[in-house]
Amino acid sequence: DGASIPVRVYYPDESKHGPGPYPVHLNFHGGGFVLGNLSTESTLCLSMCEGAGVVVVDVDYRLCPETIWGICFQDAWAALKWVQAEAGTLNVKADSISLGGVSAGGHISVLLQHMARDAGIPLKLIMATVPPSTDALFYKYYTDSPFPSFHEFYRGPVLAFQRIKWFGELSAPVEKREELKKMWPKWWFSPLKAPNLSDLCPALIRTAECDPLRDEGEAYALKLVAGGNKVTIKRYIGVPHTFMYMDFMNQKQQYDLDSIEALKEAHGIK
């Protein structure tokens, strides 16, 4: 639609990782489609960049309620196409692209996994962390979810059900939901209902034990497995939804190491 989407590009230390061109990883921050900016996950981006020796492109996709729900996916897709088209200028490898994100960013990554397959764009990996895979933003009651973790942690830390409802009211207000459902494919709201789960790129799906979204994230991962895809599933024990932002937690340190190792393996970096 002609909008300009800001990005921040992180380059690895040339003295450690050579002059390039480098593999490239696109990052989409979390925030319930409502919150977040290029500072939200800057430390995660730096860690992946320096640890794995990849260029990281952090994408400042448009948020709700300033724009309607769904525009973020178009912004993310435009960023992926831009990176591919401008690979020479960016000093990155157009044939060595991965992407990932936390929470809403994980949802974006999942959708782009399908869109890239359909467009014939090969991806090395998606890393979707604590991703929503149902239309929980539309739930009236926490009991609307079929998943035990949603019931167990509806009053849990960081992402209680009232916070999920708040995100839903801002990103997909009740009075606009029918209109939104007509604008976008139905499975965009609930990736578990994607019509084709085969021939997708490798995926690392990570969940948090004390998170209402735990079970639905793992359910999506298992559907990928059933579709014949290469999938790694990891649950971090004893941590809430946003643990990867909490420097004082040992599991956050392990999370960073896992990201680095996954990127190195996917891009063939020794």
PDB file of C-alpha atoms in Angstrom:
ATOM      1  CA  ASP A   1       0.000   0.000   0.000  1.00  0.00           C
ATOM      2  CA  GLY A   2       3.018   2.289  -0.371  1.00  0.00           C
ATOM      3  CA  ALA A   3       3.876   2.452   3.328  1.00  0.00           C
ATOM      4  CA  SER A   4       7.504   2.537   4.455  1.00  0.00           C
ATOM      5  CA  ILE A   5       8.390  -0.117   7.024  1.00  0.00           C
ATOM      6  CA  PRO A   6      11.412   0.694   9.232  1.00  0.00           C
ATOM      7  CA  VAL A   7      13.965  -2.038   9.798  1.00  0.00           C
ATOM      8  CA  ARG A   8      17.157  -2.240  11.827  1.00  0.00           C
ATOM      9  CA  VAL A   9      19.978  -4.294  10.352  1.00  0.00           C
ATOM     10  CA  TYR A  10      22.570  -5.926  12.613  1.00  0.00           C
ATOM     11  CA  TYR A  11      25.897  -6.991  11.104  1.00  0.00           C
ATOM     12  CA  PRO A  12      28.343  -9.452  12.679  1.00  0.00           C
ATOM     13  CA  ASP A  13      31.898  -8.451  13.529  1.00  0.00           C
ATOM     14  CA  GLU A  14      33.862  -8.811  10.296  1.00  0.00           C
ATOM     15  CA  SER A  15      37.059  -9.630  12.195  1.00  0.00           C
ATOM     16  CA  LYS A  16      35.351 -12.706  13.678  1.00  0.00           C
ATOM     17  CA  HIS A  17      32.978 -13.780  10.930  1.00  0.00           C
ATOM     18  CA  GLY A  18      34.623 -12.597   7.719  1.00  0.00           C
ATOM     19  CA  PRO A  19      33.534  -9.996   5.151  1.00  0.00           C
ATOM     20  CA  GLY A  20      30.349 -11.705   3.986  1.00  0.00           C
ATOM     21  CA  PRO A  21      28.051 -12.133   2.245  1.00  0.00           C
ATOM     22  CA  TYR A  22      26.322 -13.492   5.323  1.00  0.00           C
ATOM     23  CA  PRO A  23      23.281 -15.652   5.958  1.00  0.00           C
ATOM     24  CA  VAL A  24      20.353 -13.481   7.031  1.00  0.00           C
ATOM     25  CA  HIS A  25      17.677 -13.851   9.685  1.00  0.00           C
ATOM     26  CA  LEU A  26      14.510 -11.729   9.858  1.00  0.00           C
ATOM     27  CA  ASN A  27      13.118 -11.038  13.330  1.00  0.00           C
ATOM     28  CA  PHE A  28       9.538 -10.058  14.169  1.00  0.00           C
ATOM     29  CA  HIS A  29       9.069  -8.827  17.739  1.00  0.00           C
ATOM     30  CA  GLY A  30       6.320  -9.830  20.147  1.00  0.00           C
ATOM     31  CA  GLY A  31       3.637  -7.637  21.684  1.00  0.00           C
ATOM     32  CA  GLY A  32       0.203  -9.029  20.912  1.00  0.00           C
ATOM     33  CA  PHE A  33       0.045  -7.189  17.550  1.00  0.00           C
ATOM     34  CA  VAL A  34      -0.352  -4.021  19.661  1.00  0.00           C
ATOM     35  CA  LEU A  35       2.961  -3.298  21.408  1.00  0.00           C
ATOM     36  CA  GLY A  36       6.636  -3.318  20.496  1.00  0.00           C
ATOM     37  CA  ASN A  37       9.225  -1.587  18.338  1.00  0.00           C
ATOM     38  CA  LEU A  38      12.799  -1.945  17.153  1.00  0.00           C
ATOM     39  CA  SER A  39      14.078  -1.773  20.736  1.00  0.00           C
ATOM     40  CA  THR A  40      11.870  -4.585  22.078  1.00  0.00           C
ATOM     41  CA  GLU A  41      14.174  -7.425  21.080  1.00  0.00           C
ATOM     42  CA  SER A  42      17.410  -5.581  20.337  1.00  0.00           C
ATOM     43  CA  THR A  43      19.392  -7.725  22.786  1.00  0.00           C
ATOM     44  CA  LEU A  44      18.001 -10.916  21.229  1.00  0.00           C
ATOM     45  CA  CYS A  45      18.944  -9.644  17.775  1.00  0.00           C
ATOM     46  CA  LEU A  46      22.468  -8.749  18.909  1.00  0.00           C
ATOM     47  CA  SER A  47      22.899 -12.160  20.496  1.00  0.00           C
ATOM     48  CA  MET A  48      21.839 -13.998  17.338  1.00  0.00           C
ATOM     49  CA  CYS A  49      23.943 -11.757  15.111  1.00  0.00           C
ATOM     50  CA  GLU A  50      27.203 -12.044  17.021  1.00  0.00           C
ATOM     51  CA  GLY A  51      26.685 -15.566  18.286  1.00  0.00           C
ATOM     52  CA  ALA A  52      25.791 -17.141  14.952  1.00  0.00           C
ATOM     53  CA  GLY A  53      27.548 -14.780  12.558  1.00  0.00           C
ATOM     54  CA  VAL A  54      24.390 -13.886  10.637  1.00  0.00           C
ATOM     55  CA  VAL A  55      22.910 -10.578   9.604  1.00  0.00           C
ATOM     56  CA  VAL A  56      19.708  -9.926  11.538  1.00  0.00           C
ATOM     57  CA  VAL A  57      17.001  -7.711  10.054  1.00  0.00           C
ATOM     58  CA  ASP A  58      14.563  -6.587  12.747  1.00  0.00           C
ATOM     59  CA  VAL A  59      11.250  -5.520  11.208  1.00  0.00           C
ATOM     60  CA  ASP A  60       9.099  -2.742  12.693  1.00  0.00           C
ATOM     61  CA  TYR A  61       5.802  -3.969  11.276  1.00  0.00           C
ATOM     62  CA  ARG A  62       2.685  -1.837  11.763  1.00  0.00           C
ATOM     63  CA  LEU A  63       0.626  -2.340  14.908  1.00  0.00           C
ATOM     64  CA  CYS A  64      -3.004  -2.270  15.951  1.00  0.00           C
ATOM     65  CA  PRO A  65      -5.177  -0.318  16.589  1.00  0.00           C
ATOM     66  CA  GLU A  66      -3.429   2.240  14.356  1.00  0.00           C
ATOM     67  CA  THR A  67      -3.798  -0.243  11.498  1.00  0.00           C
ATOM     68  CA  ILE A  68      -6.157  -3.172  11.104  1.00  0.00           C
ATOM     69  CA  TRP A  69      -5.203  -6.703  12.119  1.00  0.00           C
ATOM     70  CA  GLY A  70      -3.542  -8.515   9.240  1.00  0.00           C
ATOM     71  CA  ILE A  71      -1.491  -5.634   7.860  1.00  0.00           C
ATOM     72  CA  CYS A  72       1.442  -6.884   9.928  1.00  0.00           C
ATOM     73  CA  PHE A  73       1.617 -10.027   7.794  1.00  0.00           C
ATOM     74  CA  GLN A  74       1.770  -7.963   4.625  1.00  0.00           C
ATOM     75  CA  ASP A  75       4.527  -5.824   6.145  1.00  0.00           C
ATOM     76  CA  ALA A  76       6.498  -8.912   7.136  1.00  0.00           C
ATOM     77  CA  TRP A  77       6.083 -10.410   3.671  1.00  0.00           C
ATOM     78  CA  ALA A  78       7.261  -7.157   2.084  1.00  0.00           C
ATOM     79  CA  ALA A  79      10.335  -7.223   4.335  1.00  0.00           C
ATOM     80  CA  LEU A  80      11.151 -10.781   3.285  1.00  0.00           C
ATOM     81  CA  LYS A  81      10.806  -9.897  -0.398  1.00  0.00           C
ATOM     82  CA  TRP A  82      12.945  -6.777   0.120  1.00  0.00           C
ATOM     83  CA  VAL A  83      15.747  -8.746   1.765  1.00  0.00           C
ATOM     84  CA  GLN A  84      15.691 -11.244  -1.074  1.00  0.00           C
ATOM     85  CA  ALA A  85      15.694  -8.528  -3.749  1.00  0.00           C
ATOM     86  CA  GLU A  86      18.366  -6.373  -2.086  1.00  0.00           C
ATOM     87  CA  ALA A  87      20.650  -9.200  -1.004  1.00  0.00           C
ATOM     88  CA  GLY A  88      23.633  -7.773  -2.870  1.00  0.00           C
ATOM     89  CA  THR A  89      23.274  -4.324  -1.346  1.00  0.00           C
ATOM     90  CA  LEU A  90      22.746  -5.793   2.122  1.00  0.00           C
ATOM     91  CA  ASN A  91      25.748  -8.138   1.731  1.00  0.00           C
ATOM     92  CA  VAL A  92      23.620 -11.191   2.529  1.00  0.00           C
ATOM     93  CA  LYS A  93      22.948 -14.517   0.836  1.00  0.00           C
ATOM     94  CA  ALA A  94      19.578 -14.578  -0.920  1.00  0.00           C
ATOM     95  CA  ASP A  95      19.585 -18.369  -0.726  1.00  0.00           C
ATOM     96  CA  SER A  96      20.247 -18.517   3.030  1.00  0.00           C
ATOM     97  CA  ILE A  97      17.289 -16.826   4.737  1.00  0.00           C
ATOM     98  CA  SER A  98      15.638 -17.710   8.029  1.00  0.00           C
ATOM     99  CA  LEU A  99      13.060 -15.920  10.116  1.00  0.00           C
ATOM    100  CA  GLY A 100      11.539 -15.995  13.558  1.00  0.00           C
ATOM    101  CA  GLY A 101       9.784 -14.189  16.345  1.00  0.00           C
ATOM    102  CA  VAL A 102       8.275 -14.290  19.799  1.00  0.00           C
ATOM    103  CA  SER A 103       4.518 -14.557  20.480  1.00  0.00           C
ATOM    104  CA  ALA A 104       2.822 -12.354  17.852  1.00  0.00           C
ATOM    105  CA  GLY A 105       6.151 -12.456  16.013  1.00  0.00           C
ATOM    106  CA  GLY A 106       5.958 -16.233  16.159  1.00  0.00           C
ATOM    107  CA  HIS A 107       2.495 -16.090  14.595  1.00  0.00           C
ATOM    108  CA  ILE A 108       3.908 -13.897  11.821  1.00  0.00           C
ATOM    109  CA  SER A 109       6.763 -16.354  11.275  1.00  0.00           C
ATOM    110  CA  VAL A 110       4.344 -19.268  10.994  1.00  0.00           C
ATOM    111  CA  LEU A 111       2.268 -17.506   8.351  1.00  0.00           C
ATOM    112  CA  LEU A 112       5.350 -16.544   6.354  1.00  0.00           C
ATOM    113  CA  GLN A 113       6.465 -20.172   6.483  1.00  0.00           C
ATOM    114  CA  HIS A 114       3.356 -21.022   4.436  1.00  0.00           C
ATOM    115  CA  MET A 115       3.486 -17.936   2.213  1.00  0.00           C
ATOM    116  CA  ALA A 116       7.131 -18.563   1.312  1.00  0.00           C
ATOM    117  CA  ARG A 117       6.388 -22.174   0.382  1.00  0.00           C
ATOM    118  CA  ASP A 118       3.501 -21.096  -1.837  1.00  0.00           C
ATOM    119  CA  ALA A 119       5.666 -18.445  -3.523  1.00  0.00           C
ATOM    120  CA  GLY A 120       8.591 -20.796  -4.051  1.00  0.00           C
ATOM    121  CA  ILE A 121      10.911 -18.917  -1.685  1.00  0.00           C
ATOM    122  CA  PRO A 122      13.140 -21.412   0.138  1.00  0.00           C
ATOM    123  CA  LEU A 123      13.708 -20.712   3.828  1.00  0.00           C
ATOM    124  CA  LYS A 124      16.379 -22.398   5.912  1.00  0.00           C
ATOM    125  CA  LEU A 125      14.385 -22.237   9.157  1.00  0.00           C
ATOM    126  CA  ILE A 126      11.637 -20.558  11.115  1.00  0.00           C
ATOM    127  CA  MET A 127      12.005 -20.113  14.865  1.00  0.00           C
ATOM    128  CA  ALA A 128       8.542 -19.516  16.346  1.00  0.00           C
ATOM    129  CA  THR A 129       8.627 -18.955  20.106  1.00  0.00           C
ATOM    130  CA  VAL A 130       5.511 -19.145  22.325  1.00  0.00           C
ATOM    131  CA  PRO A 131       3.372 -18.726  19.187  1.00  0.00           C
ATOM    132  CA  PRO A 132      -0.406 -18.405  19.306  1.00  0.00           C
ATOM    133  CA  SER A 133      -1.948 -20.856  16.862  1.00  0.00           C
ATOM    134  CA  THR A 134      -5.670 -20.342  17.568  1.00  0.00           C
ATOM    135  CA  ASP A 135      -8.027 -17.371  17.422  1.00  0.00           C
ATOM    136  CA  ALA A 136      -7.682 -16.797  21.188  1.00  0.00           C
ATOM    137  CA  LEU A 137      -7.919 -13.044  20.615  1.00  0.00           C
ATOM    138  CA  PHE A 138     -11.618 -13.654  19.931  1.00  0.00           C
ATOM    139  CA  TYR A 139     -12.345 -15.665  23.075  1.00  0.00           C
ATOM    140  CA  LYS A 140     -15.004 -14.314  25.409  1.00  0.00           C
ATOM    141  CA  TYR A 141     -14.087 -16.692  28.225  1.00  0.00           C
ATOM    142  CA  TYR A 142     -10.888 -18.570  28.936  1.00  0.00           C
ATOM    143  CA  THR A 143     -12.937 -21.760  28.845  1.00  0.00           C
ATOM    144  CA  ASP A 144     -13.452 -21.180  25.105  1.00  0.00           C
ATOM    145  CA  SER A 145      -9.999 -22.691  24.600  1.00  0.00           C
ATOM    146  CA  PRO A 146      -9.768 -26.466  24.125  1.00  0.00           C
ATOM    147  CA  PHE A 147      -6.253 -26.542  25.596  1.00  0.00           C
ATOM    148  CA  PRO A 148      -5.465 -27.405  29.245  1.00  0.00           C
ATOM    149  CA  SER A 149      -2.642 -24.860  29.546  1.00  0.00           C
ATOM    150  CA  PHE A 150      -5.070 -22.053  28.716  1.00  0.00           C
ATOM    151  CA  HIS A 151      -7.231 -23.119  31.658  1.00  0.00           C
ATOM    152  CA  GLU A 152      -4.303 -23.785  33.976  1.00  0.00           C
ATOM    153  CA  PHE A 153      -2.656 -20.394  33.451  1.00  0.00           C
ATOM    154  CA  TYR A 154      -5.628 -18.117  32.731  1.00  0.00           C
ATOM    155  CA  ARG A 155      -4.509 -16.069  35.740  1.00  0.00           C
ATOM    156  CA  GLY A 156      -0.851 -16.834  35.214  1.00  0.00           C
ATOM    157  CA  PRO A 157       2.118 -14.467  35.185  1.00  0.00           C
ATOM    158  CA  VAL A 158       2.701 -11.968  32.380  1.00  0.00           C
ATOM    159  CA  LEU A 159      -0.022 -13.197  30.000  1.00  0.00           C
ATOM    160  CA  ALA A 160      -3.232 -13.685  31.959  1.00  0.00           C
ATOM    161  CA  PHE A 161      -6.472 -14.124  30.020  1.00  0.00           C
ATOM    162  CA  GLN A 162      -7.514 -10.525  30.717  1.00  0.00           C
ATOM    163  CA  ARG A 163      -4.353  -9.353  28.955  1.00  0.00           C
ATOM    164  CA  ILE A 164      -5.149 -11.569  25.964  1.00  0.00           C
ATOM    165  CA  LYS A 165      -8.664 -10.079  25.847  1.00  0.00           C
ATOM    166  CA  TRP A 166      -7.145  -6.596  25.975  1.00  0.00           C
ATOM    167  CA  PHE A 167      -4.921  -7.396  23.005  1.00  0.00           C
ATOM    168  CA  GLY A 168      -7.972  -8.781  21.205  1.00  0.00           C
ATOM    169  CA  GLU A 169     -10.079  -5.689  21.859  1.00  0.00           C
ATOM    170  CA  LEU A 170      -7.368  -3.455  20.411  1.00  0.00           C
ATOM    171  CA  SER A 171      -6.331  -5.588  17.452  1.00  0.00           C
ATOM    172  CA  ALA A 172      -9.692  -7.081  16.469  1.00  0.00           C
ATOM    173  CA  PRO A 173     -12.583  -5.173  18.091  1.00  0.00           C
ATOM    174  CA  VAL A 174     -15.831  -7.113  18.344  1.00  0.00           C
ATOM    175  CA  GLU A 175     -17.628  -4.813  15.918  1.00  0.00           C
ATOM    176  CA  LYS A 176     -14.959  -5.366  13.226  1.00  0.00           C
ATOM    177  CA  ARG A 177     -14.384  -9.102  13.541  1.00  0.00           C
ATOM    178  CA  GLU A 178     -16.802 -10.214  10.856  1.00  0.00           C
ATOM    179  CA  GLU A 179     -15.289  -7.685   8.474  1.00  0.00           C
ATOM    180  CA  LEU A 180     -11.776  -8.913   9.295  1.00  0.00           C
ATOM    181  CA  LYS A 181     -12.788 -12.524   8.704  1.00  0.00           C
ATOM    182  CA  LYS A 182     -13.880 -11.565   5.196  1.00  0.00           C
ATOM    183  CA  MET A 183     -10.608  -9.744   4.488  1.00  0.00           C
ATOM    184  CA  TRP A 184      -8.125 -12.508   5.284  1.00  0.00           C
ATOM    185  CA  PRO A 185      -7.922 -16.293   4.937  1.00  0.00           C
ATOM    186  CA  LYS A 186      -9.596 -17.885   7.958  1.00  0.00           C
ATOM    187  CA  TRP A 187      -6.504 -19.859   8.933  1.00  0.00           C
ATOM    188  CA  TRP A 188      -4.529 -16.626   9.363  1.00  0.00           C
ATOM    189  CA  PHE A 189      -6.408 -16.208  12.635  1.00  0.00           C
ATOM    190  CA  SER A 190      -5.748 -19.812  13.631  1.00  0.00           C
ATOM    191  CA  PRO A 191      -2.701 -21.426  11.976  1.00  0.00           C
ATOM    192  CA  LEU A 192      -3.769 -24.781  13.412  1.00  0.00           C
ATOM    193  CA  LYS A 193      -6.437 -24.725  10.705  1.00  0.00           C
ATOM    194  CA  ALA A 194      -4.003 -24.153   7.824  1.00  0.00           C
ATOM    195  CA  PRO A 195      -5.228 -26.165   4.822  1.00  0.00           C
ATOM    196  CA  ASN A 196      -1.807 -27.479   3.795  1.00  0.00           C
ATOM    197  CA  LEU A 197       0.852 -28.409   6.333  1.00  0.00           C
ATOM    198  CA  SER A 198       3.210 -30.247   3.985  1.00  0.00           C
ATOM    199  CA  ASP A 199       6.427 -29.225   2.215  1.00  0.00           C
ATOM    200  CA  LEU A 200       7.222 -26.494   4.740  1.00  0.00           C
ATOM    201  CA  CYS A 201      10.695 -25.367   5.738  1.00  0.00           C
ATOM    202  CA  PRO A 202      12.316 -26.698   8.939  1.00  0.00           C
ATOM    203  CA  ALA A 203      10.934 -25.251  12.162  1.00  0.00           C
ATOM    204  CA  LEU A 204      12.052 -24.745  15.741  1.00  0.00           C
ATOM    205  CA  ILE A 205       8.945 -24.323  17.904  1.00  0.00           C
ATOM    206  CA  ARG A 206       9.640 -23.258  21.495  1.00  0.00           C
ATOM    207  CA  THR A 207       7.131 -22.986  24.316  1.00  0.00           C
ATOM    208  CA  ALA A 208       7.118 -21.966  27.988  1.00  0.00           C
ATOM    209  CA  GLU A 209       5.707 -24.283  30.645  1.00  0.00           C
ATOM    210  CA  CYS A 210       3.808 -21.576  32.585  1.00  0.00           C
ATOM    211  CA  ASP A 211       2.147 -20.014  29.552  1.00  0.00           C
ATOM    212  CA  PRO A 212      -1.501 -20.293  28.487  1.00  0.00           C
ATOM    213  CA  LEU A 213      -0.310 -20.570  24.858  1.00  0.00           C
ATOM    214  CA  ARG A 214       1.939 -23.554  25.585  1.00  0.00           C
ATOM    215  CA  ASP A 215      -0.355 -26.329  24.388  1.00  0.00           C
ATOM    216  CA  GLU A 216      -1.543 -24.644  21.208  1.00  0.00           C
ATOM    217  CA  GLY A 217       2.032 -23.864  20.184  1.00  0.00           C
ATOM    218  CA  GLU A 218       2.972 -27.500  20.678  1.00  0.00           C
ATOM    219  CA  ALA A 219      -0.174 -28.615  18.857  1.00  0.00           C
ATOM    220  CA  TYR A 220       0.921 -26.626  15.802  1.00  0.00           C
ATOM    221  CA  ALA A 221       4.377 -28.177  16.019  1.00  0.00           C
ATOM    222  CA  LEU A 222       2.876 -31.670  16.106  1.00  0.00           C
ATOM    223  CA  LYS A 223       0.772 -30.852  13.045  1.00  0.00           C
ATOM    224  CA  LEU A 224       3.989 -29.894  11.264  1.00  0.00           C
ATOM    225  CA  VAL A 225       5.448 -33.253  12.258  1.00  0.00           C
ATOM    226  CA  ALA A 226       2.351 -35.040  10.948  1.00  0.00           C
ATOM    227  CA  GLY A 227       2.765 -33.120   7.694  1.00  0.00           C
ATOM    228  CA  GLY A 228       6.183 -34.684   7.191  1.00  0.00           C
ATOM    229  CA  ASN A 229       8.236 -31.597   8.006  1.00  0.00           C
ATOM    230  CA  LYS A 230      11.492 -31.331   9.947  1.00  0.00           C
ATOM    231  CA  VAL A 231      10.547 -29.937  13.363  1.00  0.00           C
ATOM    232  CA  THR A 232      12.305 -29.423  16.680  1.00  0.00           C
ATOM    233  CA  ILE A 233      10.019 -28.835  19.670  1.00  0.00           C
ATOM    234  CA  LYS A 234      11.379 -27.529  22.955  1.00  0.00           C
ATOM    235  CA  ARG A 235       9.498 -26.619  26.131  1.00  0.00           C
ATOM    236  CA  TYR A 236      11.324 -24.463  28.694  1.00  0.00           C
ATOM    237  CA  ILE A 237      10.395 -25.639  32.178  1.00  0.00           C
ATOM    238  CA  GLY A 238       9.156 -23.371  34.969  1.00  0.00           C
ATOM    239  CA  VAL A 239       9.057 -20.123  32.990  1.00  0.00           C
ATOM    240  CA  PRO A 240       6.328 -17.689  31.845  1.00  0.00           C
ATOM    241  CA  HIS A 241       5.432 -16.427  28.381  1.00  0.00           C
ATOM    242  CA  THR A 242       8.082 -13.678  28.182  1.00  0.00           C
ATOM    243  CA  PHE A 243      10.995 -15.469  29.851  1.00  0.00           C
ATOM    244  CA  MET A 244      13.305 -14.737  26.906  1.00  0.00           C
ATOM    245  CA  TYR A 245      13.290 -11.062  27.953  1.00  0.00           C
ATOM    246  CA  MET A 246      14.301 -11.832  31.565  1.00  0.00           C
ATOM    247  CA  ASP A 247      18.080 -11.697  31.849  1.00  0.00           C
ATOM    248  CA  PHE A 248      18.068 -13.011  35.418  1.00  0.00           C
ATOM    249  CA  MET A 249      16.628 -16.380  34.370  1.00  0.00           C
ATOM    250  CA  ASN A 250      18.914 -19.287  33.514  1.00  0.00           C
ATOM    251  CA  GLN A 251      16.395 -20.453  30.927  1.00  0.00           C
ATOM    252  CA  LYS A 252      16.803 -17.141  29.085  1.00  0.00           C
ATOM    253  CA  GLN A 253      20.544 -17.780  28.764  1.00  0.00           C
ATOM    254  CA  GLN A 254      19.802 -21.257  27.409  1.00  0.00           C
ATOM    255  CA  TYR A 255      17.241 -19.763  25.021  1.00  0.00           C
ATOM    256  CA  ASP A 256      19.901 -17.495  23.509  1.00  0.00           C
ATOM    257  CA  LEU A 257      22.309 -20.407  23.102  1.00  0.00           C
ATOM    258  CA  ASP A 258      19.585 -22.500  21.478  1.00  0.00           C
ATOM    259  CA  SER A 259      18.832 -19.700  18.998  1.00  0.00           C
ATOM    260  CA  ILE A 260      22.488 -19.421  18.050  1.00  0.00           C
ATOM    261  CA  GLU A 261      22.944 -23.160  17.585  1.00  0.00           C
ATOM    262  CA  ALA A 262      19.749 -23.474  15.536  1.00  0.00           C
ATOM    263  CA  LEU A 263      20.823 -20.661  13.216  1.00  0.00           C
ATOM    264  CA  LYS A 264      24.323 -22.059  12.775  1.00  0.00           C
ATOM    265  CA  GLU A 265      22.964 -25.489  11.937  1.00  0.00           C
ATOM    266  CA  ALA A 266      20.295 -24.175   9.556  1.00  0.00           C
ATOM    267  CA  HIS A 267      22.719 -21.950   7.656  1.00  0.00           C
ATOM    268  CA  GLY A 268      25.624 -24.401   7.682  1.00  0.00           C
ATOM    269  CA  ILE A 269      27.876 -22.195   9.818  1.00  0.00           C
ATOM    270  CA  LYS A 270      30.754 -23.931  11.589  1.00  0.00           C
TER     271      LYS A 270
END
